[in-house]
Coordinates of C-alpha atoms in Angstrom, one line a residue:
M1 CA -1.6 -4.1 62.3
T2 CA -1.5 -1.3 59.0
D3 CA -2.3 -2.9 55.6
L4 CA 1.1 -2.1 54.2
A5 CA 2.7 -3.9 57.0
L6 CA 1.5 -7.5 55.8
P7 CA 3.5 -9.9 54.1
P8 CA 3.3 -10.0 50.1
S9 CA 1.3 -13.5 51.1
R10 CA -1.8 -11.8 52.5
R11 CA -2.0 -8.6 50.4
P12 CA -5.1 -8.2 48.4
F13 CA -4.9 -9.5 45.1
V14 CA -6.1 -6.2 44.0
E15 CA -5.6 -3.2 44.9
V16 CA -6.0 0.8 44.6
T17 CA -3.2 3.0 46.3
G18 CA -2.4 6.6 45.9
L19 CA -5.7 7.7 44.0
R20 CA -6.8 10.8 44.6
F21 CA -9.7 10.9 42.4
R22 CA -11.9 13.9 42.5
P23 CA -15.0 15.1 41.0
W24 CA -12.8 17.1 37.7
S25 CA -10.9 13.6 37.2
I26 CA -13.4 12.1 34.8
L27 CA -13.0 15.6 33.2
W28 CA -9.7 14.7 32.6
I29 CA -10.3 11.3 31.0
V30 CA -12.4 12.5 28.6
L31 CA -10.2 15.4 27.6
T32 CA -7.8 12.7 27.1
A33 CA -9.9 11.0 24.9
V34 CA -10.7 13.7 22.9
L35 CA -6.9 14.6 22.5
M36 CA -5.9 11.2 21.5
Q37 CA -8.6 11.6 18.4
L38 CA -7.0 15.3 17.8
L39 CA -3.4 13.8 17.4
L40 CA -4.5 10.8 15.3
V41 CA -7.7 11.7 13.1
P42 CA -5.9 15.4 11.3
G43 CA -2.9 12.9 10.9
R44 CA -5.2 10.5 8.9
A45 CA -6.7 12.9 7.1
A46 CA -4.0 14.6 6.1
G47 CA -2.1 11.4 4.9
A48 CA -5.4 10.8 2.7
W49 CA -5.5 13.6 1.4
L50 CA -1.9 14.2 -0.1
Y51 CA -2.4 10.2 -1.2
K52 CA -5.5 11.2 -3.2
H53 CA -4.1 14.0 -4.5
N54 CA -0.9 12.0 -5.5
I55 CA -2.5 9.0 -6.1
E56 CA -0.3 8.2 -9.5
L57 CA 3.1 9.7 -8.5
F58 CA 2.7 7.0 -5.2
Q59 CA 2.0 4.7 -8.1
H60 CA -1.3 3.3 -6.3
Q61 CA 0.5 2.1 -3.3
I62 CA -1.8 2.3 -0.1
W63 CA 1.2 1.6 2.4
V64 CA 2.4 4.6 1.4
F65 CA -1.2 6.2 2.2
V66 CA -0.2 4.4 5.6
A67 CA 3.7 6.1 5.7
L68 CA 2.3 9.1 5.2
A69 CA -0.7 9.3 8.0
T70 CA 2.4 7.6 10.4
L71 CA 4.5 10.6 9.4
F72 CA 2.0 13.7 10.1
Q73 CA 1.2 11.5 13.6
I74 CA 5.0 11.4 14.7
I75 CA 4.9 14.8 14.2
T76 CA 1.6 15.9 15.7
G77 CA 2.4 13.8 18.3
L78 CA 6.2 15.2 19.2
V79 CA 4.3 19.0 19.2
A80 CA 2.5 17.4 21.5
L81 CA 5.2 15.9 23.6
A82 CA 7.2 19.6 24.1
V83 CA 3.6 21.5 24.7
M84 CA 3.4 19.0 27.7
R85 CA 6.6 19.9 28.9
R86 CA 5.8 23.1 29.1
V87 CA 2.4 23.3 30.6
L88 CA 3.0 20.2 32.8
P89 CA 6.7 20.1 33.4
Q90 CA 6.2 17.5 35.9
A91 CA 4.5 14.7 33.7
D92 CA 7.3 12.4 32.5
N93 CA 7.0 11.7 28.8
H94 CA 10.0 8.5 28.9
L95 CA 11.3 10.4 25.1
R96 CA 14.8 9.4 26.3
W97 CA 18.0 6.8 26.0
P98 CA 17.2 3.9 28.5
P99 CA 19.8 5.9 31.6
G100 CA 20.0 1.5 32.5
R101 CA 18.7 -1.4 30.8
T102 CA 17.8 -0.8 27.7
Y103 CA 15.6 -4.2 27.8
A104 CA 16.0 -4.8 24.1
G105 CA 16.1 -8.3 24.3
L106 CA 12.9 -9.0 26.2
S107 CA 11.4 -5.9 23.9
I108 CA 12.4 -7.8 21.0
A109 CA 10.8 -11.1 22.6
V110 CA 7.2 -10.1 23.8
G111 CA 7.2 -8.2 20.3
A112 CA 7.5 -11.4 18.8
A113 CA 4.7 -13.2 20.8
M114 CA 2.7 -10.2 20.6
G115 CA 2.7 -10.8 16.4
L116 CA 2.1 -14.5 16.9
I117 CA -0.9 -13.7 19.2
M118 CA -2.5 -11.8 16.7
L119 CA -1.8 -13.4 14.2
V120 CA -3.8 -16.7 15.7
A121 CA -6.7 -14.3 17.1
D122 CA -7.3 -12.4 13.7
Y123 CA -7.1 -15.4 11.7
W124 CA -7.5 -18.1 13.3
P125 CA -10.7 -19.3 10.7
Q126 CA -8.1 -19.3 7.3
L127 CA -5.6 -21.1 9.4
L128 CA -7.9 -24.4 10.5
A129 CA -8.4 -23.7 7.1
H130 CA -5.1 -23.1 5.3
T131 CA -6.5 -20.6 2.9
A132 CA -4.7 -17.3 2.2
P133 CA -5.3 -14.5 5.2
D134 CA -7.5 -11.6 3.5
G135 CA -4.0 -8.9 4.9
G136 CA -4.7 -6.4 1.8
Y137 CA -1.0 -6.4 1.5
D138 CA 0.7 -6.2 -1.8
I139 CA 3.1 -8.5 -2.0
T140 CA 3.4 -8.1 -5.9
S141 CA 7.1 -6.5 -5.7
A142 CA 9.9 -6.3 -3.1
G143 CA 8.9 -2.6 -2.6
A144 CA 5.3 -3.1 -1.5
I145 CA 6.8 -5.8 0.6
A146 CA 9.3 -3.5 1.9
G147 CA 7.1 -0.9 2.7
W148 CA 4.3 -3.1 4.1
L149 CA 6.9 -4.3 6.8
G150 CA 8.1 -0.5 7.5
V151 CA 5.3 0.9 8.0
M152 CA 4.3 -1.3 10.6
A153 CA 7.4 -1.3 12.1
A154 CA 6.8 2.2 12.4
A155 CA 4.1 2.2 14.3
G156 CA 5.6 1.7 17.7
P157 CA 7.1 4.7 17.3
N158 CA 4.2 6.5 16.1
E159 CA 2.1 5.3 18.6
E160 CA 3.8 5.0 21.6
I161 CA 4.9 8.8 21.2
I162 CA 1.1 9.4 21.7
F163 CA -0.7 6.4 24.2
R164 CA 2.7 6.2 26.3
G165 CA 4.6 9.2 26.3
L166 CA 1.9 11.8 26.2
L167 CA -1.1 10.4 27.3
V168 CA 0.2 8.0 30.2
G169 CA 2.8 11.2 31.2
M170 CA -0.3 13.4 31.3
L171 CA -2.9 11.3 32.9
A172 CA -0.7 10.2 35.5
V173 CA 0.0 13.5 37.1
L174 CA -3.7 14.4 35.9
V175 CA -5.2 11.3 37.7
P176 CA -2.5 9.8 40.2
G177 CA -2.8 6.2 41.8
R178 CA -1.8 2.7 40.8
L179 CA -3.2 -0.2 41.0
R180 CA -2.1 -3.9 41.5
I181 CA -3.8 -6.2 39.7
G182 CA -1.7 -9.6 41.0
R183 CA 1.6 -9.2 40.7
L184 CA 0.7 -6.4 37.9
D185 CA 1.4 -3.1 39.8
L186 CA 1.2 0.0 36.7
P187 CA -0.4 3.6 37.2
V188 CA -4.2 4.1 37.3
A189 CA -3.6 6.4 34.1
A190 CA -2.1 3.1 32.2
Y191 CA -5.4 1.1 32.5
V192 CA -7.2 4.1 31.5
V193 CA -5.2 4.9 28.0
A194 CA -5.2 0.8 27.6
L195 CA -9.0 1.0 27.3
L196 CA -8.9 4.5 25.0
F197 CA -6.0 2.0 22.8
G198 CA -8.0 -0.1 22.3
L199 CA -11.1 2.3 21.4
A200 CA -8.9 3.7 19.0
H201 CA -9.3 0.6 16.3
Y202 CA -13.0 1.0 16.4
D203 CA -13.1 1.3 12.5
S204 CA -12.2 -1.9 12.8
F205 CA -16.1 -3.4 13.1
L206 CA -16.6 -1.2 10.3
H207 CA -14.0 -2.9 8.2
N208 CA -13.3 -6.6 9.5
P209 CA -15.2 -9.8 11.1
L210 CA -16.8 -9.0 14.0
N211 CA -14.5 -12.0 15.6
L212 CA -11.2 -9.7 14.4
A213 CA -13.0 -6.7 15.5
I214 CA -13.3 -7.9 18.8
A215 CA -9.6 -9.7 19.3
Q216 CA -8.5 -6.6 18.6
Q217 CA -10.2 -4.7 21.8
I218 CA -9.0 -7.7 23.8
Y219 CA -5.0 -7.5 22.7
A220 CA -5.0 -3.9 22.3
F221 CA -5.5 -3.6 26.5
A222 CA -3.9 -6.1 26.9
W223 CA -0.9 -4.8 24.8
G224 CA -1.3 -1.1 26.6
L225 CA -0.7 -2.9 29.9
T226 CA 2.5 -4.5 28.4
Y227 CA 3.8 -1.6 26.8
V228 CA 3.6 0.9 30.7
W229 CA 5.4 -1.9 31.7
L230 CA 8.2 -2.4 29.5
M231 CA 8.6 1.3 29.9
E232 CA 8.3 2.3 33.1
R233 CA 11.2 -0.7 33.9
S234 CA 13.4 0.6 31.0
R235 CA 12.4 4.3 31.7
S236 CA 12.2 5.1 28.8
L237 CA 9.9 4.3 25.0
L238 CA 12.5 2.6 23.3
A239 CA 11.8 -0.9 24.9
P240 CA 7.6 -0.5 24.4
M241 CA 8.7 0.8 20.7
I242 CA 10.6 -2.3 19.6
A243 CA 8.0 -4.8 21.2
H244 CA 5.4 -2.4 19.7
G245 CA 6.6 -2.0 16.2
L246 CA 8.2 -5.6 16.1
G247 CA 4.6 -7.3 17.0
D248 CA 2.8 -5.5 14.3
A249 CA 5.5 -6.3 11.6
V250 CA 6.0 -10.2 12.7
E251 CA 2.1 -10.2 12.2
V252 CA 2.1 -8.5 8.6
G253 CA 5.3 -10.8 7.5
I254 CA 3.5 -14.0 8.5
V255 CA 0.1 -12.8 6.9
M256 CA 2.1 -12.0 3.4
L257 CA 3.5 -15.4 3.7
L258 CA 0.8 -17.2 4.1
M259 CA -1.0 -15.0 0.9
A260 CA 2.2 -16.1 -1.2
A261 CA 1.6 -19.4 0.2
W262 CA -1.5 -20.1 0.3
G263 CA -2.5 -17.9 -2.5

């Protein structure tokens, strides 16, 4: 009896299928990491430059810098998807309206749960002490609050276009194969990009408490897998965009409420 004929109850807990790992597979993974930086860093730098040279116009609102960086990164991500379509046409970027179920309801529930988990993971010392989290968000005006919530929600389209649409789509072709852990069955590319997604938040170690930085690495990896799970089931980026953007907005929204209540 072959492994494929084994009943589900007798299948190994961890199983790799279809993986063709060649010597240059490492090179593709390294190039994927480099491409991630090439897509993220210039957009952030362009946003910072434009913000600093028009700081009075933007009234010193930090969320405007985040919005500018997000806009530039979305543009570079879409350009990269267009290039991938020409260079690697067999890669699926999932940038389409869901052909079947949208999974919007599930995405909303997942995003809300993510926001609460991130809140506890990031700010549990403040929550236990009933002290206001130091999120650095401006809550002095309705415009600033709306701006921060907006840019947090925009992280969904921004990062899902780059990480799941482009990087997973590309790497799934260049390093094919699937890894099943228990009932979670995803492309090997999903796990690689989930690790990169965590590493993309490396600057948290430079600016935040160690417990917060470590927590971000852990849940960023878990969320990265969840987004691919949603993407594969809906065959679209819409569901992970919703979950991702809502999760970030929920956490920041609650932090701002606690800053107002406990500050």
